[in-house]
mmCIF file of C-alpha atoms in Angstrom:
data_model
loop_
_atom_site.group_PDB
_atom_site.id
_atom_site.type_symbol
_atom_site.label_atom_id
_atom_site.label_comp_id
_atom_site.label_asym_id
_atom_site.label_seq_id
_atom_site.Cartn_x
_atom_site.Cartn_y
_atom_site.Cartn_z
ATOM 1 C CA UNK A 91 1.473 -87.322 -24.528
ATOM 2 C CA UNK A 92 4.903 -88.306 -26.128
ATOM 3 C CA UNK A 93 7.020 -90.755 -24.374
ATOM 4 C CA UNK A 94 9.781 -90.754 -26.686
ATOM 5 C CA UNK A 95 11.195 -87.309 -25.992
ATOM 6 C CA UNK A 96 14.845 -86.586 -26.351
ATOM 7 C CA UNK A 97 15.940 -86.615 -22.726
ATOM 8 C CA UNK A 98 14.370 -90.575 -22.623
ATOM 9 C CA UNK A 99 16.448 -91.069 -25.889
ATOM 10 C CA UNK A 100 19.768 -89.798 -24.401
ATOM 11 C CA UNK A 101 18.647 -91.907 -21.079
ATOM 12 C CA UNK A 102 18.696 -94.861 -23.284
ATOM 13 C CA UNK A 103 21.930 -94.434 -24.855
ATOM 14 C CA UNK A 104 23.285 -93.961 -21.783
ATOM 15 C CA UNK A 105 21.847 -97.079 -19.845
ATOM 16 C CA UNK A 106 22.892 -98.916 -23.215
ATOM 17 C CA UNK A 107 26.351 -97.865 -22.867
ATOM 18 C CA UNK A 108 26.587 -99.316 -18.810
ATOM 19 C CA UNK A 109 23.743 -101.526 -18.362
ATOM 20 C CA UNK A 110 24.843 -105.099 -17.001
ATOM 21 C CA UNK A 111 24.626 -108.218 -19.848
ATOM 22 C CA UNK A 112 26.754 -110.873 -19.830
ATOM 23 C CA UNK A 113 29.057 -109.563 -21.845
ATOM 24 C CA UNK A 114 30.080 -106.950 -19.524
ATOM 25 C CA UNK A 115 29.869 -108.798 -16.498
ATOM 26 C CA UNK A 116 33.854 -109.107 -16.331
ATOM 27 C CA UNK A 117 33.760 -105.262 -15.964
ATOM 28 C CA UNK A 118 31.509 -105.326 -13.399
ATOM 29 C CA UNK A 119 33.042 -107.578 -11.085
ATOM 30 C CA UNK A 120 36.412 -105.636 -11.256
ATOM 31 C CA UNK A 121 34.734 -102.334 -10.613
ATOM 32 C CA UNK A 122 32.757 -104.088 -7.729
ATOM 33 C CA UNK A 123 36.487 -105.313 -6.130
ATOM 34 C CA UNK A 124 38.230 -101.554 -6.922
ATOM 35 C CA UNK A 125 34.635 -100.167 -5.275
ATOM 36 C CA UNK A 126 35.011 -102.727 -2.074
ATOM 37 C CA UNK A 127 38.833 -102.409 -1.901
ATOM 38 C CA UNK A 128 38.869 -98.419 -2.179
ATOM 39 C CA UNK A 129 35.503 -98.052 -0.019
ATOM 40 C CA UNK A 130 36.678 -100.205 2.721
ATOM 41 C CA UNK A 131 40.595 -98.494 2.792
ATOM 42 C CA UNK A 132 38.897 -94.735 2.617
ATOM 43 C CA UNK A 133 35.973 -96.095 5.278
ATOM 44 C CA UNK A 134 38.328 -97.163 8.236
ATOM 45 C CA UNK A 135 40.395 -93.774 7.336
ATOM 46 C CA UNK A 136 40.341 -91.163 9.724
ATOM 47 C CA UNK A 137 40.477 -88.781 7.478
ATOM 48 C CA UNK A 138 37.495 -89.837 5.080
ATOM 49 C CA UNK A 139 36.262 -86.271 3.610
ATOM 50 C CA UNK A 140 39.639 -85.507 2.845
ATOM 51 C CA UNK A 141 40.570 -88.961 1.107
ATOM 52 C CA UNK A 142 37.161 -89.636 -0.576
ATOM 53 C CA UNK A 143 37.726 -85.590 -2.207
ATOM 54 C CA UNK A 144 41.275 -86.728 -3.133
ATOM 55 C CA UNK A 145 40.168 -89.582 -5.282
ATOM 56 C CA UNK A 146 37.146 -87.601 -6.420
ATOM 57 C CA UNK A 147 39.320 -85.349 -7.916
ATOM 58 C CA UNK A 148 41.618 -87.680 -9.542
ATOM 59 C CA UNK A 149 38.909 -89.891 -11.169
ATOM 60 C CA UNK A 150 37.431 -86.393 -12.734
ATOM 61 C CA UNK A 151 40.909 -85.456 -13.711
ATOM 62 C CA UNK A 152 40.602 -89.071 -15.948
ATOM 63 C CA UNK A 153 37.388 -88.729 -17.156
ATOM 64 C CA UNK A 154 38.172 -85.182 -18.146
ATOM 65 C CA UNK A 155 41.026 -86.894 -20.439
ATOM 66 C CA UNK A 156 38.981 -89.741 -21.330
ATOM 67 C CA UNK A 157 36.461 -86.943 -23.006
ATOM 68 C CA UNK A 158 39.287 -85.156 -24.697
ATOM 69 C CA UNK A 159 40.332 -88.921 -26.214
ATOM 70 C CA UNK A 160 37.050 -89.911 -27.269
ATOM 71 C CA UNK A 161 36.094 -87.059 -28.987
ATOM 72 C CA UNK A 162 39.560 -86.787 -30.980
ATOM 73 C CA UNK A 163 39.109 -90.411 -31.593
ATOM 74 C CA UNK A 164 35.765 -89.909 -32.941
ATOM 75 C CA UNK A 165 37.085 -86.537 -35.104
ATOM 76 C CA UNK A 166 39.600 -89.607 -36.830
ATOM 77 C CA UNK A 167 36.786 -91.786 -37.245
ATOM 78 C CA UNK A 168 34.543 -89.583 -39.047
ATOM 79 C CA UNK A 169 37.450 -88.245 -41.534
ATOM 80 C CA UNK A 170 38.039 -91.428 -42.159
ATOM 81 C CA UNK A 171 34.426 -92.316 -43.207
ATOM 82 C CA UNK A 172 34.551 -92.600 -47.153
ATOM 83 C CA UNK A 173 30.883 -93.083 -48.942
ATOM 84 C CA UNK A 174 33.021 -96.732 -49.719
ATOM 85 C CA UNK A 175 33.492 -97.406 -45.882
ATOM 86 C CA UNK A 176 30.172 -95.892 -45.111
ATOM 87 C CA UNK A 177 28.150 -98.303 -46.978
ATOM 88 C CA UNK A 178 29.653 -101.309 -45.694
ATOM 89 C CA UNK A 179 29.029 -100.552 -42.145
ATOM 90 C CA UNK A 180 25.573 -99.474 -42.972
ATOM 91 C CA UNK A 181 25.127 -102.733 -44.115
ATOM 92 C CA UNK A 182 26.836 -105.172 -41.672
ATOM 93 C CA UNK A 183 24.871 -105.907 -38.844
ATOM 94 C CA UNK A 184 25.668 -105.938 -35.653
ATOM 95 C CA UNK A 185 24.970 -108.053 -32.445
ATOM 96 C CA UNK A 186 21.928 -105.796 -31.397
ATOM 97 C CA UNK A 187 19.939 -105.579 -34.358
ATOM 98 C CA UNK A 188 21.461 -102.479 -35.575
ATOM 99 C CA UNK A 189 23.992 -101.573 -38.228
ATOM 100 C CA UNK A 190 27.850 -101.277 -37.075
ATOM 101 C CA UNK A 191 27.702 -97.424 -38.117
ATOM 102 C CA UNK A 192 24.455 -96.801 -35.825
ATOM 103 C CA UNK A 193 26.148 -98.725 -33.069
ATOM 104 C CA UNK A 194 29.604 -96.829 -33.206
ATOM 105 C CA UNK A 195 27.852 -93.279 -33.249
ATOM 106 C CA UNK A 196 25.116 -94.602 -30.317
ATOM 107 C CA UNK A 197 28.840 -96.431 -28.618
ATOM 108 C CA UNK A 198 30.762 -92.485 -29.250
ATOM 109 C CA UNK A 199 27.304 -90.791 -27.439
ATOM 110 C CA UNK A 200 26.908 -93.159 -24.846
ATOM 111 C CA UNK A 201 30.528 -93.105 -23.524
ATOM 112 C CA UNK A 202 30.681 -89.199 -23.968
ATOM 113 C CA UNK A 203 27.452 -88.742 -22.324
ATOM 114 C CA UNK A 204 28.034 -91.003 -19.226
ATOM 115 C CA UNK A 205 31.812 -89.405 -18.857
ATOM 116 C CA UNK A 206 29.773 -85.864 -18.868
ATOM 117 C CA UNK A 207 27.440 -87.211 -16.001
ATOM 118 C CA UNK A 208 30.255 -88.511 -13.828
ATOM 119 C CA UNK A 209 31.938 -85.210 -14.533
ATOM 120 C CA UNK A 210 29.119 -83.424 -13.501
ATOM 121 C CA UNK A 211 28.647 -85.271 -10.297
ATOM 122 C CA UNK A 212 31.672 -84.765 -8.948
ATOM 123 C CA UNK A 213 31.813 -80.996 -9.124
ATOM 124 C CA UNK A 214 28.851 -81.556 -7.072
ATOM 125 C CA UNK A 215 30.887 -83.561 -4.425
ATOM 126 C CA UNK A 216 34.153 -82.063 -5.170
ATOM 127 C CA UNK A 217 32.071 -79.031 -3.644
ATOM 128 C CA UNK A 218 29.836 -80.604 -0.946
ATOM 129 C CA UNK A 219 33.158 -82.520 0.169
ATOM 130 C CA UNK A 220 35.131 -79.005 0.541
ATOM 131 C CA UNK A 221 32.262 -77.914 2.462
ATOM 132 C CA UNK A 222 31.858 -80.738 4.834
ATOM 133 C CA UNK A 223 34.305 -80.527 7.967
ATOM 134 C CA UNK A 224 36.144 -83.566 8.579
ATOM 135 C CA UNK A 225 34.856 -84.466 11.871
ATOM 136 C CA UNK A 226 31.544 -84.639 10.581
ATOM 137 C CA UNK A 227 28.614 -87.255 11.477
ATOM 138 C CA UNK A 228 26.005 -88.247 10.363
ATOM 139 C CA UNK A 229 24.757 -89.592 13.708
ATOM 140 C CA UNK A 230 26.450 -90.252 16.951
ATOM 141 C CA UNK A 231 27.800 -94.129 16.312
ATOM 142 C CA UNK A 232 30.963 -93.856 14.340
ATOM 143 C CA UNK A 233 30.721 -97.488 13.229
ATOM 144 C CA UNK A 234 27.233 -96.559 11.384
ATOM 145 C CA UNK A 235 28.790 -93.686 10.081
ATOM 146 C CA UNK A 236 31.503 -95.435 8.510
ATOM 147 C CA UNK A 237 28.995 -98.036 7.171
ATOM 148 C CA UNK A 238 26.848 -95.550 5.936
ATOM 149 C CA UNK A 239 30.202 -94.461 4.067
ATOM 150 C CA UNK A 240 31.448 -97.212 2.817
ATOM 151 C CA UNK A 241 28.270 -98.051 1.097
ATOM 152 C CA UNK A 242 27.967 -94.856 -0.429
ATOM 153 C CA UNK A 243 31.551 -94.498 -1.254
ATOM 154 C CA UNK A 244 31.276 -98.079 -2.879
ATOM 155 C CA UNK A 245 28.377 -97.558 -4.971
ATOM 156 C CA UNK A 246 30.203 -94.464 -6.601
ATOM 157 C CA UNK A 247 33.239 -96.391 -6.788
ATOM 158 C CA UNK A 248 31.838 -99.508 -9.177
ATOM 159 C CA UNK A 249 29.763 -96.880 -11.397
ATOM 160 C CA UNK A 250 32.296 -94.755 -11.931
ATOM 161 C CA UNK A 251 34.982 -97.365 -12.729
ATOM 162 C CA UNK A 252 32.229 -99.389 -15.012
ATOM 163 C CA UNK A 253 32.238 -96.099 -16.816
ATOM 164 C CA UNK A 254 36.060 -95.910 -17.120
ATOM 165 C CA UNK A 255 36.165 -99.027 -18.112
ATOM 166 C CA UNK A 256 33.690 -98.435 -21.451
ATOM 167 C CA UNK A 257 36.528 -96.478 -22.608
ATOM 168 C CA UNK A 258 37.833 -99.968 -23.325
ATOM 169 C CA UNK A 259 35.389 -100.729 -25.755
ATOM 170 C CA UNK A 260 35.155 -97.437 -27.233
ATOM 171 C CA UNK A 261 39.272 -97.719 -28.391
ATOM 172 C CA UNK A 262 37.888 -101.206 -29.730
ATOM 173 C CA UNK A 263 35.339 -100.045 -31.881
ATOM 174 C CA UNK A 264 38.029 -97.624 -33.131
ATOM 175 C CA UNK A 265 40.651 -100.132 -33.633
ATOM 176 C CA UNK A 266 38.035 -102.294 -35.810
ATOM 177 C CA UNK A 267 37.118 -99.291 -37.963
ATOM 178 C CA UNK A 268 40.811 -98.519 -38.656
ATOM 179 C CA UNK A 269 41.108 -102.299 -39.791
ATOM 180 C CA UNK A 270 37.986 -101.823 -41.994
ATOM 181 C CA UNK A 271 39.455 -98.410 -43.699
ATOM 182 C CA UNK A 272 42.278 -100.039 -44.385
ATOM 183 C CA UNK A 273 40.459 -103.299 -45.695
ATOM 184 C CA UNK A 274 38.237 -100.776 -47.772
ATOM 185 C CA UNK A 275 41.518 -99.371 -49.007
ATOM 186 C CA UNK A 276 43.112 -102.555 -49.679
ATOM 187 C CA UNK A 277 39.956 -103.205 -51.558
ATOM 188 C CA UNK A 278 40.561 -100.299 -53.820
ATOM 189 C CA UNK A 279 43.979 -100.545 -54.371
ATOM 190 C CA UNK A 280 43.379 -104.667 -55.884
ATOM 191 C CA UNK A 281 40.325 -102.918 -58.076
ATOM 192 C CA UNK A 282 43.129 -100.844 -60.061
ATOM 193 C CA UNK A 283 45.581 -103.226 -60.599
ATOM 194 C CA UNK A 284 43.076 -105.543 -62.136
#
């Protein structure tokens, strides 16, 4: 039986992209206070469906953008890929054992992949939610309701803004392969005057 199929690949380069290390555990501790902050303020609401669909449809209105920026960053990046540029990164190793070219194309999938999930998920709730009336419990006790929602609406809240947040290092991978062109240019330009 193979256990390396494509869909465990993709998995992999996603949990790559968002996985906690202690590099990214700044970004986790700010989504965790947006997620409490934002859970807590839409939890107390008495309007929770309504509120919870709001921002729903706001953060997929971002991601949506964030896709349409990555993947025009990512057209620049590859037309700016000369054979020059391209072996240099092949050969410069990165911090996890892989070559800076591998990483930036595994970086580009992982971020557009994750932003595709998150889009994905909420059409799901952006339709459950418009289904759901707004006096709706899940039990009798509104205080274990709201619990119930707050914990839910929180552990949404810190993936989704860990996600956002990637886009940070994505535009910093660009920014470093602009300053490599440009070295790799540089490069070329001494070459002929000598």
């Amino acid at each position: 039986m193979k256990t390396n199929t494509k869909e465990h690949k993709i998995f992999a380069i996603i949990y790559k992209t968002i996985k906690p290390t202690k590099d990214t555990w700044k970004a986790w501790g700010i989504a965790a206070i947006i997620a409490i902050v934002l859970s807590f303020a839409l939890g107390i609401s008495f309007k929770i469906v309504t509120a919870f669909n709001n921002s729903v449809e706001i953060i997929n209105n971002i991601l949506l953008a964030f896709v349409a920026m990555v993947m025009g960053a990512y057209a620049l990046f590859q037309a700016l890929l000369s054979d020059e540029l391209i072996g240099l990164m092949s050969e410069a190793e990165s911090d996890v054992d892989e070559n800076v070219l591998n990483e930036l194309n595994s970086s580009f999938l992982g971020t557009v992949l994750l932003y595709w999930i998150f889009i994905i998920l909420n059409c799901i709730l952006l339709i459950i939610m418009g289904i759901i009336p707004e006096e709706y419990m899940i039990c009798d006790n509104i205080y274990i309701c709201n619990c119930i929602a707050i914990v839910l609406m929180f552990l949404y809240y810190v993936f989704v803004f860990r996600s956002i947040f990637e886009f940070k290092n994505f535009t910093f991978n660009i920014y470093n392969l602009f300053r490599a062109y440009n070295l790799v240019g540089l490069l070329r330009i001494l070459r002929k005057k000598k």
